Amino acid sequence: MQSSISQSLVSQHKIPLLDEARKTAARFSYTDDDVRKCAAEFIRKMNEGLRERTPAMCQIPTYITRAASGTEKGVSLAVDLGGTNLRICSVDLHGDTTLSVLQSRITIPPELMIAKQATELFSFIAKQIEAFLKTYHNSCFSIPEGREELQIFSLGFAFSFPAYQSKINSGVLLRWTKRFDIPDAVGQDVCKLLQDEIDLLHLPVRVTALVNDAAGTIMSRAYSLPVSDMRTSIGAIFGTGTNCVYLEKLSKITKPLEGQYDKSTGEMFISIEWGSFDNHLTVLPNTCYDAELDEDSVNPGNQMFEKRVSGLFLGELLRIAILAMHKDLEIGLFQNSSTTTAVNDKSPLHRRWAVDSSILSIAEADNSDGLVTLREKIEESLSIPATRICVEDAQAVKVIAHAIGKRAARLAGMAIGAVVLQSQRLADPVGPLAGGAGALSSIKDLSRGEFGTDASHKDITNTNVVTNKLVSTTTLQDSSSGPLLYERGIVDIGVDGSVIEFYPGFETYMREALGAIEGIGKAGEERIRIGIAKDGSSVGAAIIAHLAAERA
């Protein structure tokens, strides 16, 4: 976009555009009182889900009763089905908190997301597993010397849709989310569906664990932590979708638990399925834009929390809001002195689900005087000619995008805070780290994100090898010795997903909400450490598959 063109644009609005943008933004306000009210209801729903099978916040038992220690060794596979991309990987655990990963990403054909028969999708997945093995583990198709049978790979199925589990390698699909809609699969065991297709291809693979992305994130982070006493007890996803898994006491799970599991730990990881929190909208914020988005979604009346937090929906919320301002001729968004007609009806501005949520991140990050980067993004994402986008237009988009993103982050913080309170992790006594200065130094490194996991990833779609390091951002302050982290009293949370990773300030806004919750406050918020576990869902699924195979 040329600066000469930019400076020549003059906006014409009967009503001040920025005033109207601020009014629209105010509708997305989510106050501290709202946070507290939502958190109380969230905890109530969590406990309801522990008592009985409910249609919304399911509180699904994962049958995973312990986290990885970082000493596990071996190679296992993972299939990650969580959105428009399918990820297949093999994970080689080195036994010293480090691991190596080979992975492939495949775009799922849109027609398979709404296939008539479940076998269409699961056959596609099995064929991708076959192609992956032939590329990177071709020797697995022949019997090794000295053995009488093929090596069998354990596979963790990272399945990011609500499925009720009766054991670690079985789960009945409850409902689809994220634009998937294959009614034939609902009510079926997704592990069996996948295993049947694998067996038809005679692949040496056994599905040993069903894992959602949040559980995988916990396990990935737990494996990579260099201090075994620091357990990761909560894992959350803020990406295309959103969900959370946390460690709950078995004594608080009073609904029937089917199947076998290890009772010795006294705990089990629970999948909240918090995307469906408050589907009846008793406490969640609701605007006319939220209502329009929900009405035109594939699952009206469901996943109401997810529709306000996850990346799949934030771009659409912004599109709906700015389209209303464009259509109102008195406001005249994207109108200026040289153009008085509406934006072309072929523009993504007029097409449902056509605007990617990345525009919110650009809007939040661009603080330049002329908002040049944001204006270029508007031109690219909405196919609006540069001659129609004045600085005031971009300012209006930025104001609204900020409000939508901030509300999403505060809702995320509210939910994390409710889980922290429910899990009673803040009740753990706080004490200085034992082990002397050397131990303290190693913990300080964690607070700067220097986990040094040396988790080598090779993506076969581009053959680049990268080192994936976990990121953690919180230290506690000790008035006598400066920054200090405590061995006990820290609540460690592993997170993953494009929204929390790339939206500037998302964690900051989350922490504002955390500090507003009764029972947490500023002191409690400072004891909560949030760390990115990159590609945690797939890596963690492979780790869980390994653990499950060991106990089989």
Coordinates of C-alpha atoms in Angstrom, one line a residue:
M1 CA 0.0 0.0 0.0
Q2 CA 1.6 3.3 -1.1
S3 CA 1.9 6.0 1.5
S4 CA 0.9 8.7 -1.1
I5 CA -2.4 6.9 -1.6
S6 CA -2.8 6.4 2.1
Q7 CA -2.4 10.1 2.9
S8 CA -4.8 11.1 0.1
L9 CA -7.7 9.1 1.5
V10 CA -10.3 11.2 3.2
S11 CA -13.1 9.6 5.1
Q12 CA -16.7 10.8 4.9
H13 CA -19.0 9.7 7.8
K14 CA -22.3 11.3 8.9
I15 CA -21.6 9.7 12.3
P16 CA -18.0 9.7 13.6
L17 CA -16.6 6.3 12.7
L18 CA -14.4 5.8 15.7
D19 CA -17.2 6.7 18.1
E20 CA -19.3 4.0 16.5
A21 CA -16.4 1.5 16.6
R22 CA -16.0 2.2 20.3
K23 CA -19.8 1.6 20.9
T24 CA -19.5 -1.7 19.0
A25 CA -16.4 -2.6 21.0
A26 CA -18.2 -1.8 24.3
R27 CA -20.6 -4.6 23.5
F28 CA -17.8 -7.1 24.0
S29 CA -16.9 -5.8 27.4
Y30 CA -16.3 -8.6 30.0
T31 CA -15.9 -7.0 33.5
D32 CA -14.3 -8.4 36.6
D33 CA -17.8 -8.9 38.1
D34 CA -18.6 -11.0 34.9
V35 CA -15.5 -13.0 35.4
R36 CA -16.3 -13.8 39.0
K37 CA -19.9 -14.7 38.2
C38 CA -18.8 -17.0 35.3
A39 CA -16.1 -18.7 37.4
A40 CA -18.6 -19.6 40.1
E41 CA -20.9 -21.1 37.6
F42 CA -18.0 -22.9 35.9
I43 CA -17.0 -24.6 39.1
R44 CA -20.6 -25.6 39.7
K45 CA -20.8 -27.2 36.3
M46 CA -17.5 -29.0 36.8
N47 CA -18.8 -30.6 39.9
E48 CA -22.1 -31.5 38.2
G49 CA -20.1 -33.3 35.5
L50 CA -18.2 -35.3 38.1
R51 CA -21.4 -36.6 39.6
E52 CA -23.3 -37.5 36.4
R53 CA -23.0 -37.7 32.6
T54 CA -24.2 -34.4 31.3
P55 CA -24.7 -33.2 27.8
A56 CA -22.6 -30.1 28.0
M57 CA -19.6 -29.9 30.4
C58 CA -19.0 -33.7 30.3
Q59 CA -16.0 -34.0 32.6
I60 CA -14.9 -37.1 30.6
P61 CA -12.5 -39.5 32.4
T62 CA -9.4 -40.1 30.3
Y63 CA -8.2 -43.2 32.2
I64 CA -4.8 -41.6 32.4
T65 CA -3.8 -41.6 36.0
R66 CA -0.2 -40.4 35.9
A67 CA 2.0 -38.0 33.9
A68 CA 5.2 -38.9 32.1
S69 CA 8.4 -38.7 34.2
G70 CA 10.8 -37.9 31.4
T71 CA 12.6 -41.2 31.7
E72 CA 10.5 -43.2 29.2
K73 CA 12.2 -44.6 26.2
G74 CA 11.0 -46.0 22.8
V75 CA 9.3 -45.1 19.6
S76 CA 5.5 -44.7 19.2
L77 CA 3.1 -43.1 16.7
A78 CA 0.4 -40.4 16.9
V79 CA -2.4 -39.4 14.7
D80 CA -3.8 -35.9 15.5
L81 CA -7.2 -35.1 14.1
G82 CA -8.3 -31.7 15.5
G83 CA -9.2 -29.4 12.6
T84 CA -8.7 -29.0 8.9
N85 CA -5.2 -30.6 9.1
L86 CA -4.3 -34.2 9.9
R87 CA -1.0 -34.7 11.6
I88 CA 0.9 -38.0 11.7
C89 CA 4.1 -38.3 13.7
S90 CA 6.5 -40.8 15.2
V91 CA 8.1 -39.8 18.5
D92 CA 11.4 -41.3 19.7
L93 CA 11.7 -40.8 23.5
H94 CA 15.3 -40.7 24.6
G95 CA 14.7 -41.3 28.3
D96 CA 16.3 -38.0 29.5
T97 CA 13.4 -35.5 28.9
T98 CA 14.4 -35.1 25.3
L99 CA 12.8 -36.6 22.2
S100 CA 12.9 -36.6 18.4
V101 CA 9.9 -36.2 16.1
L102 CA 9.2 -37.0 12.5
Q103 CA 5.9 -35.6 11.4
S104 CA 3.7 -35.1 8.3
R105 CA 0.8 -32.7 7.9
I106 CA -2.0 -33.4 5.4
T107 CA -5.0 -31.2 4.6
I108 CA -8.2 -33.0 5.1
P109 CA -10.4 -32.8 1.9
P110 CA -13.5 -30.7 2.9
E111 CA -15.9 -33.4 1.6
L112 CA -14.5 -35.8 4.1
M113 CA -15.4 -33.5 7.0
I114 CA -19.1 -33.9 6.1
A115 CA -18.9 -37.5 4.6
K116 CA -22.0 -39.7 4.6
Q117 CA -20.1 -42.7 6.1
A118 CA -17.5 -42.6 8.9
T119 CA -15.4 -45.1 7.0
E120 CA -14.6 -42.5 4.4
L121 CA -12.8 -40.3 6.8
F122 CA -11.1 -43.2 8.8
S123 CA -10.0 -45.0 5.7
F124 CA -8.3 -41.8 4.5
I125 CA -6.5 -41.5 7.9
A126 CA -5.3 -45.1 7.7
K127 CA -3.9 -44.6 4.2
Q128 CA -2.0 -41.6 5.4
I129 CA -0.5 -43.7 8.2
E130 CA 0.5 -46.3 5.6
A131 CA 2.2 -43.6 3.5
F132 CA 4.0 -42.2 6.6
L133 CA 5.3 -45.6 7.6
K134 CA 6.5 -46.4 4.1
T135 CA 8.4 -43.1 4.0
Y136 CA 10.0 -43.1 7.4
H137 CA 9.7 -46.6 8.9
N138 CA 9.7 -48.9 5.8
S139 CA 11.6 -51.6 7.7
C140 CA 8.6 -52.2 9.9
F141 CA 7.0 -54.1 7.1
S142 CA 9.6 -56.9 7.3
I143 CA 10.4 -59.1 10.3
P144 CA 13.7 -58.1 12.0
E145 CA 16.4 -60.7 12.2
G146 CA 16.1 -62.7 15.4
R147 CA 12.4 -62.0 15.8
E148 CA 9.4 -64.1 14.9
E149 CA 6.9 -61.4 14.2
L150 CA 6.7 -57.8 13.0
Q151 CA 7.4 -54.9 15.3
I152 CA 4.1 -53.4 16.4
F153 CA 3.9 -49.6 16.8
S154 CA 1.7 -48.2 19.6
L155 CA -0.4 -45.3 18.3
G156 CA -2.0 -42.5 20.3
F157 CA -5.1 -41.1 18.6
A158 CA -5.3 -37.4 19.4
F159 CA -9.0 -36.9 18.7
S160 CA -10.1 -33.4 19.6
F161 CA -13.9 -33.9 19.7
P162 CA -16.0 -34.9 22.6
A163 CA -15.9 -38.7 23.1
Y164 CA -16.9 -40.6 26.2
Q165 CA -14.3 -43.1 27.3
S166 CA -14.7 -46.3 29.1
K167 CA -11.1 -47.2 28.9
I168 CA -7.9 -45.6 27.7
N169 CA -8.1 -47.0 24.1
S170 CA -11.8 -46.6 23.5
G171 CA -14.1 -43.7 23.1
V172 CA -17.7 -43.2 21.8
L173 CA -18.1 -40.0 19.8
L174 CA -20.7 -37.7 21.4
R175 CA -20.8 -34.9 18.9
W176 CA -18.8 -33.2 16.2
T177 CA -17.5 -29.7 16.5
K178 CA -15.3 -27.4 14.3
R179 CA -17.4 -27.8 11.1
F180 CA -17.1 -31.6 11.1
D181 CA -20.5 -33.2 10.6
I182 CA -20.5 -37.0 10.0
P183 CA -23.7 -38.2 11.7
D184 CA -22.8 -41.9 11.0
A185 CA -19.8 -41.7 13.3
V186 CA -21.7 -40.3 16.3
G187 CA -22.3 -43.1 18.9
Q188 CA -19.4 -45.2 17.5
D189 CA -16.1 -46.0 19.1
V190 CA -13.6 -43.9 17.1
C191 CA -10.6 -46.1 18.1
K192 CA -12.3 -49.1 16.6
L193 CA -13.2 -47.2 13.5
L194 CA -9.6 -46.3 13.0
Q195 CA -8.2 -49.7 14.0
D196 CA -10.6 -51.5 11.6
E197 CA -9.2 -49.4 8.7
I198 CA -5.6 -50.0 9.8
D199 CA -6.2 -53.7 9.9
L200 CA -7.6 -53.7 6.4
L201 CA -4.3 -52.4 5.2
H202 CA -2.4 -54.9 7.4
L203 CA -0.3 -52.3 9.1
P204 CA 1.7 -53.2 12.2
V205 CA 0.0 -50.6 14.3
R206 CA -2.2 -50.8 17.4
V207 CA -4.3 -47.9 18.7
T208 CA -3.4 -48.0 22.4
A209 CA -4.7 -44.7 23.6
L210 CA -7.4 -42.1 22.8
V211 CA -6.2 -38.7 23.7
N212 CA -7.6 -35.2 23.3
D213 CA -5.3 -32.3 22.4
A214 CA -5.3 -30.9 25.9
A215 CA -4.3 -34.2 27.5
G216 CA -1.5 -34.5 24.9
T217 CA -0.3 -31.0 25.8
I218 CA -0.1 -31.9 29.5
M219 CA 1.9 -35.0 28.8
S220 CA 4.3 -33.3 26.3
R221 CA 5.1 -30.6 28.9
A222 CA 5.4 -33.1 31.8
Y223 CA 7.9 -35.2 29.8
S224 CA 10.1 -32.3 29.0
L225 CA 10.2 -30.7 32.5
P226 CA 13.7 -31.3 33.9
V227 CA 12.5 -31.3 37.6
S228 CA 10.3 -34.2 38.4
D229 CA 8.8 -32.6 41.4
M230 CA 7.2 -29.9 39.2
R231 CA 4.1 -31.7 37.9
T232 CA 2.0 -30.2 35.1
S233 CA -1.6 -30.6 36.4
I234 CA -3.5 -28.6 33.8
G235 CA -3.4 -28.5 30.0
A236 CA -5.4 -26.3 27.8
I237 CA -5.8 -25.6 24.1
F238 CA -6.5 -22.2 22.6
G239 CA -6.3 -22.7 18.8
T240 CA -8.9 -23.7 16.2
G241 CA -10.9 -25.1 19.1
T242 CA -10.5 -25.0 22.9
N243 CA -10.6 -27.5 25.7
C244 CA -8.9 -28.3 29.0
V245 CA -7.7 -31.4 30.9
Y246 CA -6.8 -31.3 34.5
L247 CA -5.8 -33.7 37.3
E248 CA -8.7 -34.5 39.6
K249 CA -8.9 -36.6 42.8
L250 CA -10.6 -40.0 42.2
S251 CA -12.6 -39.4 45.4
K252 CA -14.3 -36.5 43.8
I253 CA -15.4 -38.5 40.7
T254 CA -18.6 -40.0 42.0
K255 CA -20.2 -41.0 38.7
P256 CA -19.5 -44.6 37.6
L257 CA -16.1 -45.3 36.1
E258 CA -16.1 -48.2 33.7
G259 CA -13.2 -50.4 32.8
Q260 CA -9.8 -50.9 34.4
Y261 CA -7.4 -48.2 35.5
D262 CA -4.6 -47.6 38.0
K263 CA -6.1 -46.6 41.3
S264 CA -2.8 -46.3 43.1
T265 CA -2.2 -42.7 42.3
G266 CA -5.6 -41.6 43.7
E267 CA -6.0 -39.2 40.7
M268 CA -7.1 -39.2 37.1
F269 CA -6.9 -36.6 34.3
I270 CA -10.3 -35.4 33.3
S271 CA -11.3 -33.8 30.0
I272 CA -13.7 -30.9 30.8
E273 CA -15.0 -30.4 27.3
W274 CA -15.4 -26.8 28.3
G275 CA -16.4 -25.6 24.8
S276 CA -20.0 -26.3 25.7
F277 CA -19.9 -24.4 29.0
D278 CA -23.2 -22.4 29.5
N279 CA -24.9 -23.3 26.3
H280 CA -28.0 -21.7 27.8
L281 CA -26.2 -18.4 28.1
T282 CA -27.0 -17.8 31.8
V283 CA -23.7 -16.1 32.5
L284 CA -21.7 -16.0 29.3
P285 CA -21.6 -12.6 27.5
N286 CA -23.8 -12.4 24.4
T287 CA -24.0 -9.8 21.7
C288 CA -26.1 -9.6 18.5
Y289 CA -22.9 -10.6 16.7
D290 CA -22.5 -13.8 18.8
A291 CA -26.1 -14.6 18.1
E292 CA -25.7 -14.3 14.3
L293 CA -22.5 -16.4 14.3
D294 CA -24.2 -19.1 16.3
E295 CA -27.3 -19.1 14.1
D296 CA -25.2 -19.7 11.0
S297 CA -22.9 -22.3 12.5
V298 CA -23.2 -26.1 12.0
N299 CA -24.2 -26.6 15.6
P300 CA -26.5 -23.8 16.8
G301 CA -27.0 -23.6 20.5
N302 CA -23.9 -25.7 21.2
Q303 CA -20.2 -24.9 22.0
M304 CA -21.1 -21.4 23.2
F305 CA -17.9 -20.9 25.2
E306 CA -15.8 -22.1 22.2
K307 CA -17.6 -19.7 19.9
R308 CA -16.3 -16.8 22.0
V309 CA -12.8 -18.0 22.6
S310 CA -11.4 -20.2 19.8
G311 CA -9.6 -19.2 16.6
L312 CA -12.2 -20.8 14.3
F313 CA -14.8 -18.2 15.4
L314 CA -13.0 -15.0 16.2
G315 CA -12.4 -13.9 12.6
E316 CA -16.1 -14.5 11.8
L317 CA -17.1 -12.4 14.8
L318 CA -15.0 -9.6 13.6
R319 CA -16.4 -9.9 10.0
I320 CA -20.0 -9.8 11.3
A321 CA -19.3 -6.7 13.4
I322 CA -17.5 -4.7 10.7
L323 CA -20.0 -5.7 8.0
A324 CA -22.8 -4.2 10.0
M325 CA -20.8 -0.9 10.2
H326 CA -20.1 -1.1 6.5
K327 CA -23.8 -1.6 5.6
D328 CA -24.9 1.4 7.7
L329 CA -24.4 4.2 5.2
E330 CA -24.4 6.8 8.0
I331 CA -21.4 5.1 9.6
G332 CA -19.7 4.3 6.2
L333 CA -16.9 2.0 7.2
F334 CA -14.7 1.6 4.1
Q335 CA -16.3 4.6 2.4
N336 CA -14.3 7.7 1.5
S337 CA -14.6 10.8 -0.7
S338 CA -13.7 8.8 -3.8
T339 CA -16.0 5.9 -3.3
T340 CA -19.7 5.8 -2.3
T341 CA -20.7 2.3 -3.3
A342 CA -20.6 -0.8 -1.2
V343 CA -17.7 -3.2 -1.2
N344 CA -18.0 -5.8 -3.9
D345 CA -20.4 -8.6 -2.8
K346 CA -17.7 -11.1 -3.8
S347 CA -15.4 -9.7 -1.1
P348 CA -14.8 -12.0 2.0
L349 CA -16.4 -9.3 4.0
H350 CA -19.7 -10.6 2.6
R351 CA -18.9 -14.3 2.9
R352 CA -19.5 -16.3 6.0
W353 CA -16.5 -17.9 7.6
A354 CA -14.2 -16.3 5.0
V355 CA -12.1 -14.2 7.4
D356 CA -9.2 -15.8 9.2
S357 CA -8.6 -15.0 12.8
S358 CA -5.0 -13.9 12.1
I359 CA -6.3 -10.5 11.3
L360 CA -7.0 -10.0 15.0
S361 CA -3.4 -10.6 15.8
I362 CA -2.2 -8.2 13.2
A363 CA -4.6 -5.6 14.5
E364 CA -3.4 -6.0 18.0
A365 CA 0.3 -5.9 17.1
D366 CA 0.2 -2.9 14.7
N367 CA 0.6 0.3 16.8
S368 CA 2.2 2.4 14.0
D369 CA 0.8 5.9 13.2
G370 CA -0.6 4.9 9.8
L371 CA -1.5 1.3 10.7
V372 CA 0.1 0.3 7.4
T373 CA 0.5 -3.4 8.3
L374 CA -3.2 -3.6 9.4
R375 CA -4.4 -1.8 6.3
E376 CA -2.4 -4.2 4.1
K377 CA -3.9 -7.1 6.0
I378 CA -7.4 -5.7 5.5
E379 CA -6.7 -5.3 1.8
E380 CA -5.5 -8.9 1.6
S381 CA -8.0 -10.6 3.9
L382 CA -11.1 -8.7 2.7
S383 CA -10.2 -8.1 -0.9
I384 CA -10.9 -4.4 -0.4
P385 CA -8.9 -2.1 -2.7
A386 CA -6.3 0.0 -0.9
T387 CA -8.0 3.2 -2.2
R388 CA -11.0 2.4 0.0
I389 CA -9.1 1.9 3.3
C390 CA -8.3 5.1 5.1
V391 CA -6.5 5.3 8.5
E392 CA -9.7 5.9 10.3
D393 CA -11.2 2.6 8.8
A394 CA -8.2 0.7 10.1
Q395 CA -8.5 2.4 13.5
A396 CA -12.1 1.2 13.7
V397 CA -11.2 -2.3 12.8
K398 CA -8.4 -2.3 15.4
V399 CA -10.7 -1.1 18.1
I400 CA -13.3 -3.8 17.5
A401 CA -10.7 -6.6 16.9
H402 CA -9.0 -5.6 20.2
A403 CA -12.3 -5.9 22.1
I404 CA -13.1 -9.3 20.6
G405 CA -9.6 -10.6 21.3
K406 CA -9.5 -9.2 24.8
R407 CA -12.8 -10.7 25.7
A408 CA -11.7 -14.1 24.4
A409 CA -8.5 -14.0 26.6
R410 CA -10.4 -12.9 29.7
L411 CA -12.9 -15.7 29.1
A412 CA -9.9 -18.1 28.8
G413 CA -8.5 -16.7 32.0
M414 CA -11.8 -17.2 33.8
A415 CA -12.0 -20.8 32.8
I416 CA -8.4 -21.5 33.8
G417 CA -8.9 -19.9 37.1
A418 CA -12.0 -22.0 37.8
V419 CA -10.1 -25.1 37.0
V420 CA -7.2 -24.0 39.3
L421 CA -9.7 -23.5 42.2
Q422 CA -11.5 -26.8 41.5
S423 CA -8.2 -28.7 41.5
Q424 CA -7.2 -27.1 44.7
R425 CA -3.6 -26.7 43.5
L426 CA -3.2 -23.3 45.1
A427 CA -3.8 -25.0 48.5
D428 CA -0.4 -26.7 48.2
P429 CA 2.0 -25.2 50.8
V430 CA 4.5 -22.8 49.4
G431 CA 8.1 -23.4 50.3
P432 CA 11.5 -22.5 49.0
L433 CA 13.1 -24.9 46.5
A434 CA 15.2 -27.5 48.2
G435 CA 18.6 -28.6 46.7
G436 CA 20.8 -25.5 47.1
A437 CA 21.8 -22.8 44.7
G438 CA 22.4 -25.1 41.8
A439 CA 18.9 -26.3 41.9
L440 CA 17.5 -22.8 42.2
S441 CA 19.5 -21.7 39.1
S442 CA 18.0 -24.5 37.0
I443 CA 14.5 -23.4 38.0
K444 CA 15.2 -19.8 37.2
D445 CA 16.0 -20.9 33.7
L446 CA 12.5 -22.3 33.4
S447 CA 11.0 -18.9 34.1
R448 CA 12.8 -17.5 31.0
G449 CA 11.5 -20.3 28.8
E450 CA 14.9 -22.0 28.7
F451 CA 13.7 -25.5 29.2
G452 CA 16.4 -26.8 26.8
T453 CA 14.3 -29.8 25.8
D454 CA 16.2 -30.3 22.6
A455 CA 13.0 -31.9 21.1
S456 CA 14.1 -32.2 17.5
H457 CA 11.2 -32.1 15.0
K458 CA 11.5 -33.0 11.4
D459 CA 8.5 -32.1 9.3
I460 CA 8.4 -34.2 6.2
T461 CA 6.4 -31.6 4.3
N462 CA 9.4 -29.3 4.2
T463 CA 12.2 -31.5 5.7
N464 CA 13.2 -28.8 8.1
V465 CA 14.6 -29.8 11.5
V466 CA 13.8 -27.4 14.3
T467 CA 14.3 -27.4 18.1
N468 CA 11.1 -27.1 20.0
K469 CA 11.4 -25.4 23.4
L470 CA 8.7 -25.0 25.9
V471 CA 8.0 -21.4 27.0
S472 CA 7.2 -20.4 30.6
T473 CA 6.8 -16.8 31.7
T474 CA 6.1 -16.4 35.4
T475 CA 8.5 -16.0 38.3
L476 CA 7.7 -15.2 41.9
Q477 CA 9.3 -12.3 43.7
D478 CA 11.2 -12.7 47.0
S479 CA 12.1 -9.3 48.6
S480 CA 15.4 -10.6 49.9
S481 CA 16.8 -12.4 46.9
G482 CA 15.1 -11.1 43.8
P483 CA 13.3 -13.4 41.3
L484 CA 12.6 -16.8 42.8
L485 CA 10.6 -19.8 41.8
Y486 CA 9.2 -22.2 44.4
E487 CA 9.3 -26.0 44.1
R488 CA 5.9 -26.3 45.8
G489 CA 3.0 -23.9 45.4
I490 CA 3.5 -23.4 41.7
V491 CA 0.6 -24.4 39.5
D492 CA 2.1 -25.5 36.2
I493 CA -0.1 -25.2 33.1
G494 CA 0.8 -26.4 29.7
V495 CA -0.9 -24.7 26.8
D496 CA -0.8 -24.9 23.0
G497 CA -2.7 -23.4 20.1
S498 CA -2.3 -20.6 17.6
V499 CA -4.5 -18.1 19.5
I500 CA -2.4 -18.1 22.7
E501 CA 0.9 -18.5 20.8
F502 CA 0.4 -15.7 18.3
Y503 CA -2.2 -13.2 19.7
P504 CA -0.1 -10.4 21.3
G505 CA -1.0 -10.0 25.0
F506 CA -3.4 -12.9 25.2
E507 CA -1.7 -14.3 28.3
T508 CA -1.6 -10.8 29.9
Y509 CA -5.4 -10.4 29.5
M510 CA -5.9 -13.9 30.8
R511 CA -3.9 -13.0 33.9
E512 CA -6.0 -9.9 34.5
A513 CA -9.0 -12.2 34.7
L514 CA -7.2 -14.7 36.9
G515 CA -6.3 -12.0 39.4
A516 CA -10.0 -10.9 39.6
I517 CA -11.3 -14.3 40.7
E518 CA -12.0 -14.7 44.4
G519 CA -9.7 -17.3 45.9
I520 CA -6.9 -16.5 43.5
G521 CA -6.3 -12.7 43.5
K522 CA -2.9 -11.2 42.6
A523 CA -0.9 -13.5 44.9
G524 CA -2.5 -16.6 43.5
E525 CA -2.1 -15.4 39.9
E526 CA 1.6 -15.0 40.5
R527 CA 1.8 -18.7 41.5
I528 CA 0.4 -19.8 38.2
R529 CA 3.0 -20.6 35.5
I530 CA 1.8 -20.9 31.9
G531 CA 4.0 -22.5 29.4
I532 CA 3.7 -23.3 25.7
A533 CA 4.1 -26.9 24.7
K534 CA 4.5 -26.6 20.9
D535 CA 2.8 -29.4 19.0
G536 CA 1.9 -30.8 22.4
S537 CA -1.2 -32.7 21.3
S538 CA 0.5 -35.0 18.8
V539 CA 3.7 -35.5 20.8
G540 CA 1.8 -36.0 24.0
A541 CA -0.5 -38.6 22.3
A542 CA 2.5 -40.6 21.3
I543 CA 3.9 -40.4 24.9
I544 CA 0.5 -41.6 26.3
A545 CA 0.4 -44.4 23.7
H546 CA 3.8 -45.5 25.0
L547 CA 2.7 -45.4 28.6
A548 CA -0.5 -47.3 27.8
A549 CA 1.4 -50.1 26.0
E550 CA 3.8 -50.5 28.9
R551 CA 0.8 -51.1 31.3
A552 CA -1.1 -53.3 28.8

